[in-house]
Coordinates of C-alpha atoms and ligand atoms in Angstrom, one line a residue:
M450 CA -5.2 -11.5 9.6
Q451 CA -8.7 -11.1 8.1
T452 CA -10.6 -7.9 7.8
S453 CA -13.7 -7.3 5.9
S454 CA -14.0 -3.5 5.6
I455 CA -12.7 -1.2 2.9
D456 CA -10.5 1.5 4.4
H457 CA -10.9 4.4 2.0
G458 CA -8.0 6.2 3.8
N459 CA -5.7 3.5 2.6
I460 CA -7.2 2.2 -0.6
I461 CA -5.3 -0.8 -2.1
T462 CA -6.6 -1.5 -5.6
I463 CA -6.2 -4.9 -7.1
E464 CA -3.6 -3.4 -9.6
R465 CA -1.4 -2.2 -6.7
F466 CA -1.8 -5.4 -4.8
I467 CA -0.9 -7.6 -7.7
L468 CA 2.1 -5.4 -8.6
D469 CA 3.3 -5.5 -5.0
E470 CA 3.1 -9.3 -5.1
Q471 CA 5.1 -9.3 -8.4
R472 CA 7.8 -7.2 -6.7
S473 CA 8.3 -9.9 -4.1
H474 CA 9.3 -12.2 -7.0
P475 CA 12.4 -10.5 -8.5
E476 CA 12.4 -13.1 -11.3
A477 CA 8.9 -12.2 -12.4
T478 CA 8.5 -10.7 -15.8
G479 CA 5.1 -9.0 -15.2
V480 CA 3.2 -11.2 -17.7
L481 CA 1.2 -12.9 -14.9
T482 CA 0.4 -9.5 -13.4
Y483 CA -1.0 -8.3 -16.7
L484 CA -2.9 -11.6 -17.2
L485 CA -4.5 -11.1 -13.8
Y486 CA -5.5 -7.6 -14.7
D487 CA -7.1 -8.9 -17.9
I488 CA -9.1 -11.4 -15.8
A489 CA -10.2 -8.7 -13.4
L490 CA -11.3 -6.5 -16.3
A491 CA -13.3 -9.4 -17.6
G492 CA -14.9 -9.7 -14.2
K493 CA -16.0 -6.0 -14.3
V494 CA -17.4 -6.4 -17.8
I495 CA -19.4 -9.6 -16.8
A496 CA -20.6 -7.9 -13.6
S497 CA -21.9 -5.0 -15.6
K498 CA -24.2 -7.5 -17.3
T499 CA -25.2 -9.8 -14.5
T500 CA -26.5 -6.9 -12.5
R501 CA -28.8 -6.1 -15.4
A502 CA -29.8 -9.6 -16.0
G503 CA -33.5 -9.1 -15.1
L504 CA -33.7 -6.1 -17.3
A505 CA -32.1 -8.0 -20.3
E506 CA -34.7 -10.8 -19.7
I507 CA -37.6 -8.4 -19.9
L508 CA -36.3 -6.8 -23.0
G509 CA -35.4 -10.1 -24.5
R510 CA -38.9 -11.4 -23.8
A511 CA -40.4 -8.4 -25.5
G512 CA -38.5 -9.5 -28.6
V513 CA -36.6 -6.2 -28.8
T514 CA -32.9 -5.4 -28.7
N515 CA -31.5 -4.0 -25.5
I516 CA -31.1 -0.3 -24.7
Q517 CA -27.7 -0.2 -26.4
G518 CA -29.3 -1.7 -29.5
E519 CA -27.4 -5.0 -29.1
D520 CA -29.1 -8.4 -29.4
V521 CA -29.7 -9.9 -26.1
M522 CA -27.2 -12.7 -25.6
K523 CA -27.4 -15.4 -23.0
L524 CA -25.3 -14.4 -20.0
D525 CA -23.1 -17.5 -19.9
Q526 CA -22.2 -17.0 -23.6
F527 CA -21.5 -13.4 -22.9
A528 CA -19.2 -14.2 -20.0
D529 CA -17.5 -16.8 -22.2
R530 CA -16.9 -14.5 -25.1
T531 CA -15.7 -11.7 -22.8
L532 CA -13.0 -13.9 -21.2
I533 CA -11.9 -15.1 -24.6
S534 CA -11.9 -11.8 -26.4
L535 CA -9.9 -10.1 -23.5
N536 CA -7.3 -12.8 -23.5
D537 CA -6.8 -14.2 -27.0
H538 CA -4.7 -11.4 -28.5
T539 CA -2.4 -10.4 -25.6
G540 CA 0.5 -12.8 -26.3
R541 CA 0.3 -14.0 -22.7
I542 CA -1.7 -17.2 -23.4
A543 CA -0.7 -20.4 -25.2
V544 CA -4.2 -21.9 -25.2
M545 CA -7.5 -21.6 -23.3
A546 CA -10.3 -24.0 -22.2
S547 CA -13.8 -23.2 -21.0
E548 CA -16.6 -25.2 -19.5
E549 CA -18.7 -23.9 -22.4
H550 CA -16.5 -25.5 -25.1
P551 CA -16.0 -29.2 -25.8
D552 CA -12.4 -28.7 -27.0
I553 CA -9.5 -26.4 -26.3
I554 CA -9.7 -22.8 -27.5
P555 CA -6.7 -22.1 -29.6
I556 CA -5.2 -18.6 -29.9
P557 CA -6.0 -17.3 -33.4
D558 CA -3.1 -17.6 -35.9
K559 CA -2.8 -13.8 -36.3
Y560 CA -1.9 -13.3 -32.6
P561 CA 1.3 -14.5 -30.7
T562 CA 1.1 -17.2 -28.1
G563 CA 2.5 -16.9 -24.6
K564 CA 3.6 -19.0 -21.7
Y565 CA 0.4 -19.3 -19.7
V566 CA -2.7 -21.5 -20.0
L567 CA -6.1 -20.1 -19.0
L568 CA -9.0 -22.3 -18.0
F569 CA -12.4 -21.0 -16.9
D570 CA -16.0 -21.7 -16.0
P571 CA -17.3 -18.4 -17.4
L572 CA -20.6 -18.3 -15.4
D573 CA -21.0 -21.1 -12.9
G574 CA -24.5 -21.6 -11.5
S575 CA -26.1 -19.8 -14.5
S576 CA -29.3 -21.8 -14.1
N577 CA -29.8 -19.6 -11.0
I578 CA -29.9 -16.4 -12.9
D579 CA -33.6 -16.5 -13.5
F580 CA -34.1 -16.5 -9.7
N581 CA -31.8 -13.5 -9.1
V582 CA -29.3 -15.7 -7.2
G583 CA -25.6 -14.9 -7.2
V584 CA -23.4 -16.6 -9.8
G585 CA -19.7 -16.7 -10.4
T586 CA -16.7 -17.0 -12.8
I587 CA -13.9 -19.4 -11.8
F588 CA -10.5 -19.2 -13.4
S589 CA -7.2 -21.2 -13.4
V590 CA -3.8 -20.3 -14.7
Y591 CA -1.1 -22.9 -15.5
R592 CA 2.3 -22.6 -17.1
R593 CA 2.3 -24.2 -20.5
K594 CA 4.1 -27.6 -20.8
S595 CA 4.7 -27.5 -24.6
E596 CA 7.7 -25.6 -25.7
D597 CA 6.2 -22.9 -28.0
G598 CA 3.8 -22.4 -30.9
P599 CA 0.1 -23.1 -30.4
G600 CA -0.8 -24.6 -27.0
K601 CA -2.1 -28.2 -26.9
L602 CA -4.5 -30.3 -24.9
E603 CA -1.6 -31.6 -22.7
D604 CA -1.0 -28.0 -21.6
C605 CA -4.5 -27.9 -20.1
L606 CA -4.4 -31.4 -18.5
Q607 CA -2.3 -30.5 -15.5
P608 CA -2.9 -31.4 -11.8
G609 CA -3.9 -28.6 -9.5
R610 CA -0.5 -28.8 -7.8
N611 CA 0.8 -27.1 -11.0
L612 CA -1.5 -24.1 -10.7
V613 CA 0.2 -20.7 -10.9
A614 CA -2.9 -18.8 -10.0
A615 CA -6.6 -19.4 -9.4
G616 CA -9.5 -17.3 -8.4
Y617 CA -13.2 -16.5 -8.8
M618 CA -15.5 -13.5 -9.2
L619 CA -18.7 -13.7 -7.3
Y620 CA -21.5 -11.6 -8.7
G621 CA -23.7 -11.2 -5.6
S622 CA -25.0 -8.3 -3.6
S623 CA -21.6 -6.9 -4.4
T624 CA -19.1 -8.2 -6.9
M625 CA -16.0 -9.8 -5.3
L626 CA -12.8 -11.2 -6.7
V627 CA -10.8 -13.7 -4.7
Y628 CA -7.5 -15.0 -6.0
T629 CA -4.3 -16.7 -5.0
T630 CA -0.9 -17.1 -6.6
G631 CA 0.2 -19.5 -3.9
K632 CA 1.0 -16.8 -1.3
G633 CA -2.3 -16.7 0.5
A634 CA -5.8 -16.1 -0.7
H635 CA -7.0 -12.5 -1.0
G636 CA -10.4 -10.9 -1.6
F637 CA -11.3 -7.7 -3.3
T638 CA -14.7 -6.0 -3.4
Y639 CA -15.8 -4.0 -6.5
D640 CA -16.5 -0.4 -5.8
P641 CA -18.7 0.8 -8.7
S642 CA -18.2 4.4 -7.8
V643 CA -14.5 4.0 -8.4
G644 CA -14.7 1.3 -11.0
E645 CA -12.1 -0.8 -9.2
F646 CA -11.7 -3.9 -7.1
L647 CA -10.4 -2.8 -3.7
L648 CA -8.7 -5.0 -1.2
S649 CA -11.2 -6.0 1.5
H650 CA -10.1 -9.5 2.6
P651 CA -6.3 -9.9 2.7
Y652 CA -4.9 -13.3 3.7
I653 CA -8.2 -15.0 4.1
R654 CA -8.1 -17.9 6.7
I655 CA -11.0 -20.3 6.9
P656 CA -12.2 -20.0 10.5
D657 CA -11.0 -22.9 12.7
K658 CA -14.5 -23.5 14.0
P659 CA -16.8 -24.5 11.2
K660 CA -20.4 -23.3 11.0
F661 CA -21.9 -24.8 7.9
Y662 CA -22.2 -27.9 5.8
S663 CA -23.4 -27.5 2.2
C664 CA -24.7 -30.2 -0.1
N665 CA -27.7 -31.0 -2.1
Q666 CA -29.3 -33.3 0.5
G667 CA -32.2 -34.0 -1.7
Y668 CA -29.9 -36.6 -3.3
E669 CA -28.9 -38.2 0.0
M670 CA -30.6 -41.5 -0.8
Y671 CA -28.3 -42.0 -3.8
W672 CA -25.1 -41.4 -1.9
S673 CA -22.7 -44.1 -0.6
E674 CA -23.0 -45.3 3.0
G675 CA -19.8 -43.5 3.9
V676 CA -21.1 -40.1 2.6
Q677 CA -24.5 -40.7 4.3
R678 CA -22.9 -41.4 7.6
Y679 CA -20.6 -38.4 7.2
T680 CA -23.6 -36.2 6.7
H681 CA -25.2 -37.6 9.9
Y682 CA -21.9 -36.9 11.7
L683 CA -21.9 -33.2 10.5
Q684 CA -25.5 -33.0 11.7
G685 CA -24.3 -34.1 15.2
Q686 CA -26.4 -37.3 15.1
D687 CA -23.7 -39.1 17.1
G688 CA -24.7 -36.8 20.0
L689 CA -21.1 -35.9 20.6
R690 CA -21.5 -32.2 19.7
K691 CA -23.9 -29.7 18.2
G692 CA -24.5 -30.2 14.5
L693 CA -23.5 -27.7 11.9
S694 CA -26.1 -25.5 10.1
M695 CA -27.0 -26.6 6.6
R696 CA -26.7 -23.9 3.9
Y697 CA -26.9 -24.7 0.2
I698 CA -27.6 -22.2 -2.6
G699 CA -26.8 -24.5 -5.5
S700 CA -24.5 -21.9 -6.9
L701 CA -21.0 -23.2 -6.3
V702 CA -19.1 -19.9 -6.0
G703 CA -21.5 -18.5 -3.5
D704 CA -21.6 -21.7 -1.5
F705 CA -17.8 -21.9 -1.5
H706 CA -17.3 -18.3 -0.6
R707 CA -19.7 -18.4 2.3
N708 CA -17.9 -21.4 3.8
L709 CA -14.5 -19.9 3.1
L710 CA -15.4 -16.9 5.2
G711 CA -17.7 -18.5 7.7
G712 CA -16.1 -22.0 8.0
G713 CA -17.5 -25.3 6.9
V714 CA -17.5 -27.9 4.2
F715 CA -19.1 -28.1 0.8
Y716 CA -19.5 -31.4 -0.9
Y717 CA -21.0 -32.7 -4.1
P718 CA -20.4 -36.5 -3.9
A719 CA -20.6 -39.3 -6.4
D720 CA -24.2 -40.1 -7.0
S721 CA -25.5 -43.4 -8.2
Q722 CA -28.9 -42.1 -9.2
D723 CA -27.7 -40.8 -12.6
S724 CA -25.2 -42.7 -14.7
F725 CA -24.4 -39.4 -16.3
K726 CA -22.7 -38.3 -13.1
P727 CA -21.3 -41.4 -11.4
H728 CA -18.3 -39.2 -10.4
G729 CA -20.3 -36.3 -9.1
K730 CA -21.3 -33.3 -11.1
L731 CA -18.5 -30.8 -10.7
R732 CA -15.6 -30.6 -13.0
L733 CA -12.0 -31.2 -11.9
L734 CA -10.4 -28.5 -14.1
Y735 CA -12.9 -25.7 -14.1
E736 CA -14.3 -26.0 -10.6
A737 CA -12.7 -28.4 -8.1
A738 CA -9.0 -27.7 -8.7
P739 CA -9.1 -23.9 -8.6
L740 CA -11.4 -23.8 -5.6
G741 CA -9.3 -26.5 -3.9
F742 CA -6.1 -24.4 -4.4
I743 CA -7.8 -21.3 -3.0
C744 CA -9.1 -23.3 0.0
E745 CA -5.7 -24.8 0.7
Q746 CA -4.2 -21.3 0.6
A747 CA -6.7 -20.3 3.2
G748 CA -5.8 -23.2 5.5
G749 CA -8.4 -25.7 4.3
R750 CA -8.3 -28.7 2.0
A751 CA -10.1 -30.5 -0.9
T752 CA -10.5 -34.1 -1.8
D753 CA -12.5 -36.4 -4.0
G754 CA -13.0 -38.6 -0.9
V755 CA -9.8 -40.6 -1.5
T756 CA -7.2 -38.4 -3.2
G757 CA -6.4 -34.8 -2.6
I758 CA -8.0 -32.8 -5.4
L759 CA -4.7 -31.0 -6.3
D760 CA -3.0 -34.4 -6.8
I761 CA -5.4 -35.7 -9.4
Q762 CA -4.0 -35.9 -12.9
P763 CA -6.8 -35.0 -15.3
T764 CA -7.3 -37.2 -18.3
S765 CA -9.9 -35.2 -20.1
L766 CA -11.0 -31.5 -20.2
H767 CA -14.5 -32.1 -18.8
E768 CA -13.7 -34.8 -16.3
R769 CA -16.0 -34.8 -13.2
V770 CA -15.0 -35.6 -9.7
P771 CA -16.7 -36.0 -6.3
F772 CA -15.7 -32.9 -4.5
F773 CA -15.3 -32.1 -0.8
V774 CA -13.8 -28.8 0.2
G775 CA -13.5 -26.7 3.3
N776 CA -12.1 -26.9 6.8
K777 CA -9.2 -29.4 6.8
E778 CA -10.6 -31.5 9.7
L779 CA -14.0 -31.9 8.1
V780 CA -12.5 -32.8 4.7
D781 CA -10.2 -35.3 6.5
Q782 CA -13.2 -36.7 8.2
A783 CA -15.0 -37.2 4.9
E784 CA -12.1 -39.3 3.7
A785 CA -12.2 -41.3 7.0
F786 CA -15.9 -42.2 6.6
I787 CA -15.4 -43.2 3.0
R788 CA -12.4 -45.3 3.9
Q789 CA -14.3 -47.0 6.7
Y790 CA -17.6 -47.6 5.0
D791 CA -17.1 -47.5 1.2
L792 CA -13.6 -48.9 0.7
K793 CA -13.8 -51.6 3.4
A794 CA -14.0 -54.5 0.9
Ligands
LIG1220 P1 -23.1 -25.4 -14.0 O1 -21.6 -25.5 -14.2 O2 -23.9 -26.1 -15.1 O3 -23.6 -24.0 -13.7 O4 -23.5 -26.4 -12.7 C1 -22.7 -26.3 -11.6 C2 -23.6 -25.9 -10.5 C3 -22.8 -25.4 -9.3 O5 -22.8 -24.0 -9.2 C4 -23.6 -26.0 -8.1 O6 -22.7 -26.3 -7.0 C5 -24.2 -27.3 -8.7 O7 -24.3 -27.1 -10.1 C6 -25.6 -27.5 -8.1 O8 -26.1 -28.7 -8.6 P2 -27.5 -29.3 -8.1 O9 -28.6 -28.5 -8.6 O10 -27.4 -30.7 -8.6 O11 -27.4 -29.3 -6.6
LIG1221 MG1 -19.9 -24.8 -13.6

């Protein structure tokens, strides 16, 4: 079932929803519940800044501090610091990693460590902020692998199949939080008048009939033959059916979210133009695996073109992968084209 309206007669806050989910796991200790609250709180704090980004920019340019008398900080750094400072002292986390940091983020010695590992892309698509385009935070939660004490790199380098929870906050015309703990994907819309995320999209299912394909087609000439032919297939160039509409913001969370609700496929393939990104641009741990998990929970799929995204064992924190995500049939089709034209040798 998918609804998209907030029924104020029967308001379900994110707290209540997460708690109800916890009750369905009698063995749960509540630590994950509190961790998800902490992340939702970070989302509210980050949203309070992203909606004022233009103002901060004006004040920043004028060379003055902002209205609260604080120095104006870049928003991606602010989002990064918010997530760290709301999670480093709770005793729920063993170690963190962020797209903004080259190495793992240890828990300070003065605080206890916990059983979970938190990875995040604090503000994906932040290059779009200057243009007032929606941006997002993506997060992943794993169980630690090491026994106890400070968490290690190996705790972070886990395949998506091990994910305990994943989600994103989308700071758009309204702020939304979508998450999964492996029992469906659920969406919440932030109501600023109440100061809460309210359940608006329970059990999201990606529509069977896709509407959109989303990619940076400006790079098409650098793609493999398989990916080029796949694109032409999506456009209906084989004449067998009507082509899909092309939609691309260039802000992953927004592009993903639209296709999740509207149906379609997003891809950022390998690209031979730039040796910096021979494996695509998007990162396995911070972007592809969490969104792949959410999509799978909504009935879709994700692949790097050969292997399911959730089955890839990461070897480094900032590893990049070609990424195809969306309707299962369209993602399967991408693999079929790559198999036929790129792996034929
Ligand atoms: P970022 O992590 O530096 O913000 O970059 C990731 C963003 C994604 O949001 C988006 O899907 C992609 O970069 C767009 O890249 P391009 O401009 O090459 O199409
Ligand atoms: Mg990113």
